Amino acid sequence: MNKKLLSECTTIIAGDKMTADGSFILSRSSDFDAMMAINFEIHEDTHFGPEEFVAKDSKFRCPLPKEALGYSALPDYQFPGEWGSAGFNTLGIGMSSTETIFSSQKALNVDPYVTDGLAENCTYNIVLPYIHSAREGVERLGMLIEKYGSAEGFGIGFIDKKEIWYLENAGGHRYLACKMPRDRYFVTGNQSRYRDYDSNDKENFIASKDLIEFAQKNNLWNPADGKFDFHEAYTRDEKLDTTYNYPRVWGLQQMFSPSIKNDVTKNTFPIYTVAEKPMTISDFRKAFRYHYDNTEHDPYLHSNGKEPYRPVGIFRTTQTHLLQVRPNLPKEIGCVSYVAMGMSDLGVFLPLYQGVKSYPATYKMGNSHSDNQSAYWKFRKVMTLGMVNYNAYAPIIKEAYAKLEAENDQRQKEMEKEYLKLYKDEPIKANEMLQQFSDSILNKAESVAESLIEEIFTRLTLDIQKEYMFHGA
């Protein structure tokens, strides 16, 4: 296992007045290590939960309330109950943790990271089970940052039926969180994006009490230079960012807002942006598959693993999640995590409803070695075979998964219509139907993946035979 790989992700957020159906959407890719299988988890409500969190892969530990809400999670296989990543709790509060970001060396010199402080291994599992709103998620996480310190740079999102909050930490003990505008979208890729902060606006900002004062005291910000700029004061912005981070923000804003004329070489991208058209789940799927398609910077079209522009959709992604909240529906079906295991460009997004109580066994297994049972490795085999000859095999995979996603979208509409007829008077029957639907969706996806493995393996066999025929008798 390559322990040196960083979890470097892309985050896209949209307010309810920016989406076509009035939903809130909080989404992120988890870009880490293709060998790191993801296992689905569901935890139940409890009055007798663990009273201490003890990390499996660091020395971090902290006390916990005995009462904990149930929640769904997408951990790496070797850390059950840790590295939860994304999902909803039983109140319908969602969380995505974490987007890797970097504080400047100047900021870290005066407020360094804490070696065994808060990191991606713990933030999800010590926050989501104990919060009752998105705002409360920010408040709890902020308290933990100030008390224990951060071990690394991160951005973390919270979503409920009223709003979305996104928090960016700064150095070891400081942070700034903003309530997302309801009529805008937000894009970030491994870089702190925030700039403006009004300490008097308690409705839209939550931050460390001394965020500005600390910056001024330690020469991170000089009032003579103009108003306080969070990015300038605390954040890394160097040559690496110009090819690794800028192009993703530039490309996605071009996708959603083509009239904006940004310069890909300059970090002058708007923080919050208006999309040209109302945004849909399909748009989000497309965005996470983005790789500068059909341009000179498309690494897959040109078989160029050294392309300097880092794509959104990359092979080493372990999972991508789109957390959607539709406030007008009961949380059991109104809160959905659309999850694609592995590389989203050659993967399929599957709906995981908040009201589901379990997943098929194959989605709860898998490790760092390929096998024939786990769902993760079935999906991973498809994309691995597809990458052997992307231009020949990717269209086959994309066509099959596009057909499946369209079919699932329709089946969801039909199921939700029936659920709404049942859930008030026959809630048990409604939830049983929801569970059966979820199982059928997930099982069907595995079946499609298995068929794709055999189809592409057959074509690959023929390709190799043609190349090495040695026939002349």
Coordinates of C-alpha atoms in Angstrom, one line a residue:
M1 CA 0.0 0.0 0.0
N2 CA 1.4 3.4 -0.9
K3 CA 1.0 5.4 2.3
K4 CA 2.5 8.5 0.7
L5 CA -0.5 9.2 -1.5
L6 CA -2.6 12.2 -0.3
S7 CA -6.4 12.3 -0.3
E8 CA -6.8 15.1 -2.8
C9 CA -10.3 15.7 -3.8
T10 CA -12.7 18.0 -5.7
T11 CA -15.8 19.6 -4.1
I12 CA -18.9 21.1 -5.8
I13 CA -21.8 22.6 -3.8
A14 CA -25.1 24.1 -5.0
G15 CA -27.9 25.9 -3.2
D16 CA -31.5 25.1 -3.6
K17 CA -32.2 28.1 -5.8
M18 CA -29.4 27.0 -8.1
T19 CA -30.8 23.5 -8.8
A20 CA -33.6 22.5 -11.1
D21 CA -35.7 20.7 -8.4
G22 CA -35.1 23.0 -5.5
S23 CA -32.7 20.5 -3.7
F24 CA -29.5 21.3 -1.9
I25 CA -26.4 19.4 -3.2
L26 CA -23.1 18.8 -1.4
S27 CA -20.6 16.6 -3.4
R28 CA -17.0 15.5 -3.4
S29 CA -14.7 13.0 -5.0
S30 CA -12.4 11.0 -2.6
D31 CA -9.2 10.8 -4.7
F32 CA -6.7 8.6 -2.9
D33 CA -5.5 5.1 -3.9
A34 CA -7.2 2.7 -6.3
M35 CA -6.1 -0.2 -4.1
M36 CA -8.1 1.1 -1.2
A37 CA -11.4 -0.6 -1.3
I38 CA -14.4 1.2 0.1
N39 CA -16.9 -0.6 2.3
F40 CA -20.4 0.7 2.9
E41 CA -21.5 1.1 6.6
I42 CA -24.7 1.8 8.4
H43 CA -24.6 2.5 12.2
E44 CA -27.8 2.5 14.3
D45 CA -29.0 5.0 16.9
T46 CA -27.7 4.2 20.3
H47 CA -28.0 5.3 24.0
F48 CA -24.9 3.3 24.9
G49 CA -22.3 4.3 22.4
P50 CA -18.6 4.4 23.0
E51 CA -17.6 7.2 25.5
E52 CA -14.2 7.7 23.8
F53 CA -13.0 7.8 20.2
V54 CA -9.6 6.1 19.8
A55 CA -8.2 6.4 16.3
K56 CA -6.8 3.2 14.6
D57 CA -4.1 5.0 12.6
S58 CA -3.0 7.9 14.8
K59 CA -2.7 8.8 18.5
F60 CA -5.8 11.0 18.4
R61 CA -8.5 10.3 21.0
C62 CA -11.4 12.3 22.5
P63 CA -14.4 11.7 24.7
L64 CA -17.8 11.2 23.1
P65 CA -21.4 11.5 24.3
K66 CA -23.0 8.1 25.1
E67 CA -26.0 8.9 22.9
A68 CA -25.3 8.8 19.2
L69 CA -27.4 9.1 16.1
G70 CA -27.2 6.4 13.5
Y71 CA -25.5 7.3 10.3
S72 CA -24.2 5.9 7.0
A73 CA -20.5 6.0 6.0
L74 CA -18.0 5.1 3.3
P75 CA -14.8 4.1 5.0
D76 CA -11.6 2.6 3.6
Y77 CA -11.7 -1.1 4.2
Q78 CA -9.1 -1.3 6.9
F79 CA -10.7 1.4 9.1
P80 CA -14.2 0.4 10.1
G81 CA -15.8 3.0 12.2
E82 CA -13.2 5.5 11.1
W83 CA -12.6 7.6 7.9
G84 CA -16.4 7.7 7.4
S85 CA -16.1 10.2 4.5
A86 CA -19.8 10.9 3.6
G87 CA -23.4 10.2 4.3
F88 CA -26.4 11.1 6.4
N89 CA -27.4 10.6 10.1
T90 CA -30.9 9.5 11.1
L91 CA -32.1 13.1 11.3
G92 CA -31.2 13.7 7.7
I93 CA -28.1 15.8 8.4
G94 CA -25.3 15.1 5.8
M95 CA -21.6 15.6 6.0
S96 CA -18.7 15.3 3.6
S97 CA -15.2 15.0 5.1
T98 CA -12.6 16.0 3.9
E99 CA -11.3 18.1 1.0
T100 CA -7.5 18.4 1.4
I101 CA -6.3 22.0 1.5
F102 CA -3.1 23.6 2.5
S103 CA -2.2 26.5 4.8
S104 CA 0.7 28.7 3.9
Q105 CA 4.1 28.0 5.4
K106 CA 4.0 31.5 7.0
A107 CA 0.7 30.6 8.8
L108 CA 2.0 27.3 9.9
N109 CA 5.2 28.9 11.3
V110 CA 3.0 30.7 13.9
D111 CA 0.2 28.1 14.3
P112 CA 1.6 24.6 13.2
Y113 CA -0.5 21.5 12.6
V114 CA -0.8 19.2 15.6
T115 CA 0.7 15.8 14.8
D116 CA -2.0 13.8 16.5
G117 CA -4.8 16.3 16.2
L118 CA -7.9 16.2 14.0
A119 CA -7.5 14.6 10.6
E120 CA -9.6 12.9 8.0
N121 CA -9.4 9.7 10.0
C122 CA -11.6 11.1 12.7
T123 CA -13.5 14.2 11.8
Y124 CA -16.5 12.4 10.3
N125 CA -17.2 9.8 13.0
I126 CA -16.8 12.2 15.9
V127 CA -19.1 14.9 14.5
L128 CA -22.0 13.5 12.3
P129 CA -23.5 11.2 15.0
Y130 CA -23.8 14.1 17.4
I131 CA -25.3 17.0 15.4
H132 CA -28.9 18.1 14.7
S133 CA -28.3 20.6 11.9
A134 CA -25.7 21.7 9.4
R135 CA -24.9 24.8 11.5
E136 CA -24.4 22.6 14.6
G137 CA -22.0 20.5 12.6
V138 CA -19.8 23.6 12.0
E139 CA -20.0 24.5 15.7
R140 CA -19.0 21.1 17.0
L141 CA -16.2 20.8 14.4
G142 CA -15.0 24.3 15.2
M143 CA -14.9 23.5 18.9
L144 CA -12.9 20.4 18.3
I145 CA -10.4 22.2 16.1
E146 CA -9.8 24.8 18.8
K147 CA -9.5 22.2 21.5
Y148 CA -7.4 19.5 19.8
G149 CA -5.9 21.2 16.8
S150 CA -5.8 20.1 13.2
A151 CA -3.3 17.5 12.0
E152 CA -3.7 18.6 8.4
G153 CA -5.5 21.1 6.2
F154 CA -9.1 20.3 5.3
G155 CA -12.4 21.6 4.0
I156 CA -15.6 20.0 5.3
G157 CA -19.2 20.4 4.3
F158 CA -22.5 20.0 6.2
I159 CA -26.0 19.8 4.6
D160 CA -29.6 19.8 5.9
K161 CA -33.0 20.7 4.6
K162 CA -32.5 24.4 5.2
E163 CA -28.8 25.2 4.3
I164 CA -25.3 24.1 3.5
W165 CA -22.2 25.1 5.4
Y166 CA -18.6 24.6 4.4
L167 CA -15.7 25.0 6.7
E168 CA -12.0 25.6 5.8
N169 CA -9.4 25.3 8.6
A170 CA -6.4 27.5 8.8
G171 CA -3.2 26.3 10.5
G172 CA -3.4 24.2 13.6
H173 CA -6.2 25.9 15.5
R174 CA -8.3 28.3 13.3
Y175 CA -11.1 28.1 10.8
L176 CA -13.6 30.0 8.8
A177 CA -17.0 28.5 7.8
C178 CA -19.5 30.1 5.5
K179 CA -23.2 29.4 4.8
M180 CA -23.4 28.7 1.1
P181 CA -25.6 31.2 -0.9
R182 CA -28.8 29.6 -1.9
D183 CA -28.7 31.0 -5.5
R184 CA -25.1 30.1 -6.3
Y185 CA -22.7 27.2 -6.7
F186 CA -19.2 26.7 -5.3
V187 CA -16.3 24.8 -6.6
T188 CA -12.9 23.9 -5.0
G189 CA -10.0 21.6 -5.7
N190 CA -7.4 21.1 -3.0
Q191 CA -7.2 24.8 -2.2
S192 CA -8.8 27.1 0.3
R193 CA -11.2 29.4 -1.6
Y194 CA -12.6 31.8 1.0
R195 CA -11.6 35.5 1.0
D196 CA -14.3 37.7 2.5
Y197 CA -15.2 37.5 6.2
D198 CA -17.5 39.8 8.1
S199 CA -17.1 39.1 11.8
N200 CA -20.4 40.9 12.5
D201 CA -22.4 38.7 10.2
K202 CA -23.3 35.8 12.5
E203 CA -26.0 34.5 10.1
N204 CA -23.5 33.7 7.3
F205 CA -20.2 33.2 9.0
I206 CA -18.8 31.1 11.9
A207 CA -15.1 31.4 12.7
S208 CA -12.4 31.3 15.3
K209 CA -12.9 34.3 17.6
D210 CA -9.4 35.6 17.0
L211 CA -9.2 34.8 13.2
I212 CA -8.5 38.4 12.2
E213 CA -6.6 39.5 15.3
F214 CA -4.3 36.5 15.1
A215 CA -3.5 37.2 11.5
Q216 CA -2.7 40.9 12.3
K217 CA -0.6 40.1 15.4
N218 CA 1.5 37.6 13.5
N219 CA 2.0 39.6 10.3
L220 CA -0.2 37.4 8.2
W221 CA -2.4 40.4 7.4
N222 CA -1.7 44.1 7.4
P223 CA -4.7 46.4 7.6
A224 CA -2.8 49.0 5.5
D225 CA -2.9 46.6 2.6
G226 CA -6.7 46.6 2.5
K227 CA -9.6 44.6 4.0
F228 CA -9.0 41.2 5.5
D229 CA -8.6 38.4 3.0
F230 CA -8.7 34.9 4.4
H231 CA -7.0 33.3 1.4
E232 CA -4.2 35.8 1.4
A233 CA -3.7 35.6 5.2
Y234 CA -3.7 31.9 5.7
T235 CA -3.6 29.9 2.5
R236 CA -0.9 28.3 0.3
D237 CA -0.9 29.6 -3.3
E238 CA 2.2 28.6 -5.3
K239 CA 3.3 27.3 -8.6
L240 CA 2.0 23.8 -8.0
D241 CA -1.5 25.1 -7.6
T242 CA -1.5 26.7 -11.1
T243 CA -1.6 23.3 -12.8
Y244 CA -2.9 21.0 -10.1
N245 CA -5.8 23.1 -8.7
Y246 CA -6.6 26.2 -10.8
P247 CA -7.5 24.2 -14.0
R248 CA -10.2 22.2 -12.2
V249 CA -11.9 25.3 -10.8
W250 CA -11.5 27.0 -14.2
G251 CA -12.8 24.0 -16.1
L252 CA -15.9 23.4 -13.9
Q253 CA -16.9 27.0 -13.9
Q254 CA -16.5 27.0 -17.7
M255 CA -18.8 23.9 -17.8
F256 CA -21.6 25.5 -15.6
S257 CA -21.0 29.2 -16.6
P258 CA -19.5 29.3 -20.1
S259 CA -20.0 33.1 -20.3
I260 CA -17.4 33.7 -17.6
K261 CA -14.0 34.5 -19.1
N262 CA -11.6 33.3 -16.4
D263 CA -7.8 33.1 -16.9
V264 CA -6.8 29.6 -16.0
T265 CA -3.3 30.8 -14.9
K266 CA -4.7 33.3 -12.3
N267 CA -6.5 32.6 -9.1
T268 CA -9.1 35.3 -9.7
F269 CA -12.0 32.8 -10.0
P270 CA -15.3 33.9 -8.4
I271 CA -15.9 32.2 -5.1
Y272 CA -19.7 31.8 -5.7
T273 CA -21.0 31.6 -9.2
V274 CA -24.3 31.5 -11.1
A275 CA -24.8 28.6 -13.4
E276 CA -26.1 29.3 -16.9
K277 CA -28.9 26.7 -16.4
P278 CA -30.4 25.2 -13.2
M279 CA -28.2 22.4 -12.0
T280 CA -29.3 18.7 -11.9
I281 CA -27.8 15.5 -10.5
S282 CA -26.9 14.6 -14.1
D283 CA -24.9 17.8 -14.3
F284 CA -23.0 16.8 -11.2
R285 CA -22.3 13.3 -12.6
K286 CA -20.9 14.9 -15.7
A287 CA -18.8 17.4 -13.7
F288 CA -17.1 14.6 -11.6
R289 CA -16.2 12.8 -14.9
Y290 CA -14.6 15.9 -16.3
H291 CA -11.1 15.5 -17.8
Y292 CA -10.8 18.4 -20.2
D293 CA -12.7 16.2 -22.6
N294 CA -11.5 16.2 -26.2
T295 CA -9.0 19.0 -25.7
E296 CA -5.2 19.1 -25.8
H297 CA -5.2 18.6 -22.0
D298 CA -7.4 15.4 -22.1
P299 CA -5.0 12.8 -20.6
Y300 CA -7.2 9.8 -21.5
L301 CA -7.8 10.9 -25.1
H302 CA -4.0 11.3 -25.6
S303 CA -2.9 8.5 -23.4
N304 CA -0.8 11.0 -21.4
G305 CA -0.3 10.1 -17.8
K306 CA 2.0 13.1 -17.4
E307 CA -0.5 15.7 -18.4
P308 CA 0.1 18.8 -16.2
Y309 CA -3.5 19.8 -15.9
R310 CA -4.9 17.6 -13.1
P311 CA -8.4 16.3 -14.2
V312 CA -11.4 16.0 -11.9
G313 CA -12.1 12.4 -12.8
I314 CA -9.0 10.3 -12.1
F315 CA -8.3 6.6 -11.8
R316 CA -7.2 6.6 -8.1
T317 CA -10.5 7.9 -6.9
T318 CA -12.0 5.5 -4.3
Q319 CA -15.5 6.9 -4.4
T320 CA -17.5 10.1 -5.4
H321 CA -20.6 11.1 -3.5
L322 CA -23.4 13.5 -4.3
L323 CA -25.3 14.3 -1.1
Q324 CA -28.8 15.6 -2.1
V325 CA -31.5 17.0 0.2
R326 CA -34.9 17.6 -1.2
P327 CA -36.7 19.5 1.7
N328 CA -40.2 18.8 0.4
L329 CA -39.9 15.0 0.9
P330 CA -39.7 12.8 3.9
K331 CA -36.0 12.4 4.9
E332 CA -36.0 8.7 4.2
I333 CA -36.3 9.4 0.4
G334 CA -35.5 13.1 0.4
C335 CA -31.9 12.6 1.6
V336 CA -30.0 10.6 -1.0
S337 CA -26.2 9.9 -1.4
Y338 CA -25.4 9.1 -5.1
V339 CA -22.2 7.1 -4.9
A340 CA -19.9 6.0 -7.6
M341 CA -17.2 3.5 -6.4
G342 CA -13.8 4.0 -8.0
M343 CA -13.1 6.3 -11.0
S344 CA -16.3 8.3 -11.7
D345 CA -15.5 8.7 -15.4
L346 CA -15.7 4.9 -15.9
G347 CA -18.1 4.3 -13.0
V348 CA -21.8 4.4 -12.2
F349 CA -23.6 6.6 -9.7
L350 CA -26.0 4.6 -7.4
P351 CA -28.6 6.1 -5.1
L352 CA -28.3 5.3 -1.4
Y353 CA -31.4 6.5 0.4
Q354 CA -31.2 7.7 4.0
G355 CA -34.1 5.3 5.0
V356 CA -32.3 2.2 3.9
K357 CA -31.2 -0.1 6.8
S358 CA -28.7 -2.3 5.1
Y359 CA -26.7 -2.9 1.9
P360 CA -26.0 -6.2 0.1
A361 CA -23.0 -8.1 1.6
T362 CA -20.8 -7.5 -1.5
Y363 CA -20.8 -3.7 -0.8
K364 CA -19.5 -4.3 2.7
M365 CA -16.4 -6.3 1.7
G366 CA -13.2 -5.9 -0.2
N367 CA -9.6 -5.0 0.7
S368 CA -6.4 -4.1 -1.1
H369 CA -6.3 -7.3 -3.3
S370 CA -8.6 -7.9 -6.2
D371 CA -11.3 -10.5 -5.7
N372 CA -14.4 -11.9 -7.5
Q373 CA -16.9 -11.2 -4.7
S374 CA -16.7 -7.5 -3.5
A375 CA -18.7 -4.9 -5.4
Y376 CA -15.7 -2.5 -5.2
W377 CA -13.4 -4.8 -7.1
K378 CA -16.1 -5.6 -9.7
F379 CA -16.4 -1.9 -10.5
R380 CA -12.7 -1.4 -10.3
K381 CA -12.0 -4.2 -12.8
V382 CA -14.3 -2.5 -15.3
M383 CA -12.4 0.7 -15.1
T384 CA -9.0 -1.0 -15.1
L385 CA -9.8 -2.9 -18.3
G386 CA -11.2 0.3 -19.7
M387 CA -8.0 2.2 -19.1
V388 CA -5.9 -0.4 -21.0
N389 CA -7.3 1.2 -24.2
Y390 CA -9.4 4.1 -23.2
N391 CA -10.4 5.3 -26.6
A392 CA -11.6 1.8 -27.6
Y393 CA -13.2 0.6 -24.4
A394 CA -14.4 3.7 -22.5
P395 CA -17.3 4.3 -24.9
I396 CA -18.6 0.8 -24.2
I397 CA -18.5 1.3 -20.5
K398 CA -20.0 4.8 -20.7
E399 CA -22.9 3.7 -22.8
A400 CA -23.8 0.8 -20.5
Y401 CA -23.6 3.0 -17.4
A402 CA -25.5 5.9 -19.0
K403 CA -28.3 3.4 -19.8
L404 CA -28.3 2.1 -16.2
E405 CA -28.3 5.6 -14.7
A406 CA -31.3 6.6 -16.9
E407 CA -33.1 3.4 -16.0
N408 CA -32.4 4.0 -12.3
D409 CA -33.6 7.6 -12.5
Q410 CA -36.9 6.4 -13.8
R411 CA -37.2 3.6 -11.3
Q412 CA -36.5 6.1 -8.5
K413 CA -39.4 8.3 -9.6
E414 CA -41.8 5.4 -9.7
M415 CA -40.7 4.1 -6.3
E416 CA -40.8 7.5 -4.6
K417 CA -44.4 8.0 -5.9
E418 CA -45.4 4.7 -4.3
Y419 CA -43.5 5.5 -1.1
L420 CA -45.4 8.7 -0.7
K421 CA -48.7 6.9 -0.9
L422 CA -47.7 4.5 1.9
Y423 CA -45.4 6.2 4.3
K424 CA -48.0 8.0 6.5
D425 CA -50.4 5.1 7.0
E426 CA -48.2 2.1 6.4
P427 CA -44.6 3.2 7.3
I428 CA -43.3 -0.3 7.8
K429 CA -44.5 -1.4 4.4
A430 CA -43.1 1.8 2.8
N431 CA -39.7 1.2 4.3
E432 CA -39.7 -2.5 3.3
M433 CA -40.4 -1.4 -0.3
L434 CA -37.6 1.2 -0.1
Q435 CA -35.2 -1.5 1.2
Q436 CA -36.2 -3.9 -1.6
F437 CA -35.7 -1.2 -4.2
S438 CA -32.3 -0.3 -2.9
D439 CA -31.2 -4.0 -2.9
S440 CA -32.4 -4.4 -6.5
I441 CA -30.6 -1.3 -7.7
L442 CA -27.3 -2.3 -6.1
N443 CA -27.5 -5.9 -7.2
K444 CA -28.4 -4.9 -10.8
A445 CA -25.3 -2.6 -10.9
E446 CA -23.1 -5.4 -10.0
S447 CA -24.6 -7.5 -12.7
V448 CA -24.0 -4.8 -15.3
A449 CA -20.4 -4.5 -14.1
E450 CA -19.9 -8.3 -14.4
S451 CA -21.2 -8.2 -18.0
L452 CA -18.9 -5.4 -18.8
I453 CA -15.9 -7.3 -17.4
E454 CA -16.6 -10.2 -19.7
E455 CA -17.3 -8.0 -22.7
I456 CA -14.2 -6.0 -22.5
F457 CA -12.0 -9.0 -21.6
T458 CA -13.3 -10.7 -24.7
R459 CA -12.5 -7.6 -26.9
L460 CA -9.1 -7.3 -25.2
T461 CA -8.3 -11.0 -26.0
L462 CA -9.2 -10.4 -29.7
D463 CA -7.0 -7.3 -29.8
I464 CA -4.0 -9.1 -28.4
Q465 CA -4.6 -12.0 -30.8
K466 CA -4.6 -9.7 -33.8
E467 CA -1.3 -8.0 -32.5
Y468 CA 0.5 -11.3 -31.9
M469 CA -1.1 -13.6 -34.6
F470 CA 2.1 -15.1 -36.0
H471 CA 0.0 -16.8 -38.6
G472 CA 1.3 -17.7 -42.0
A473 CA 0.8 -21.5 -42.6

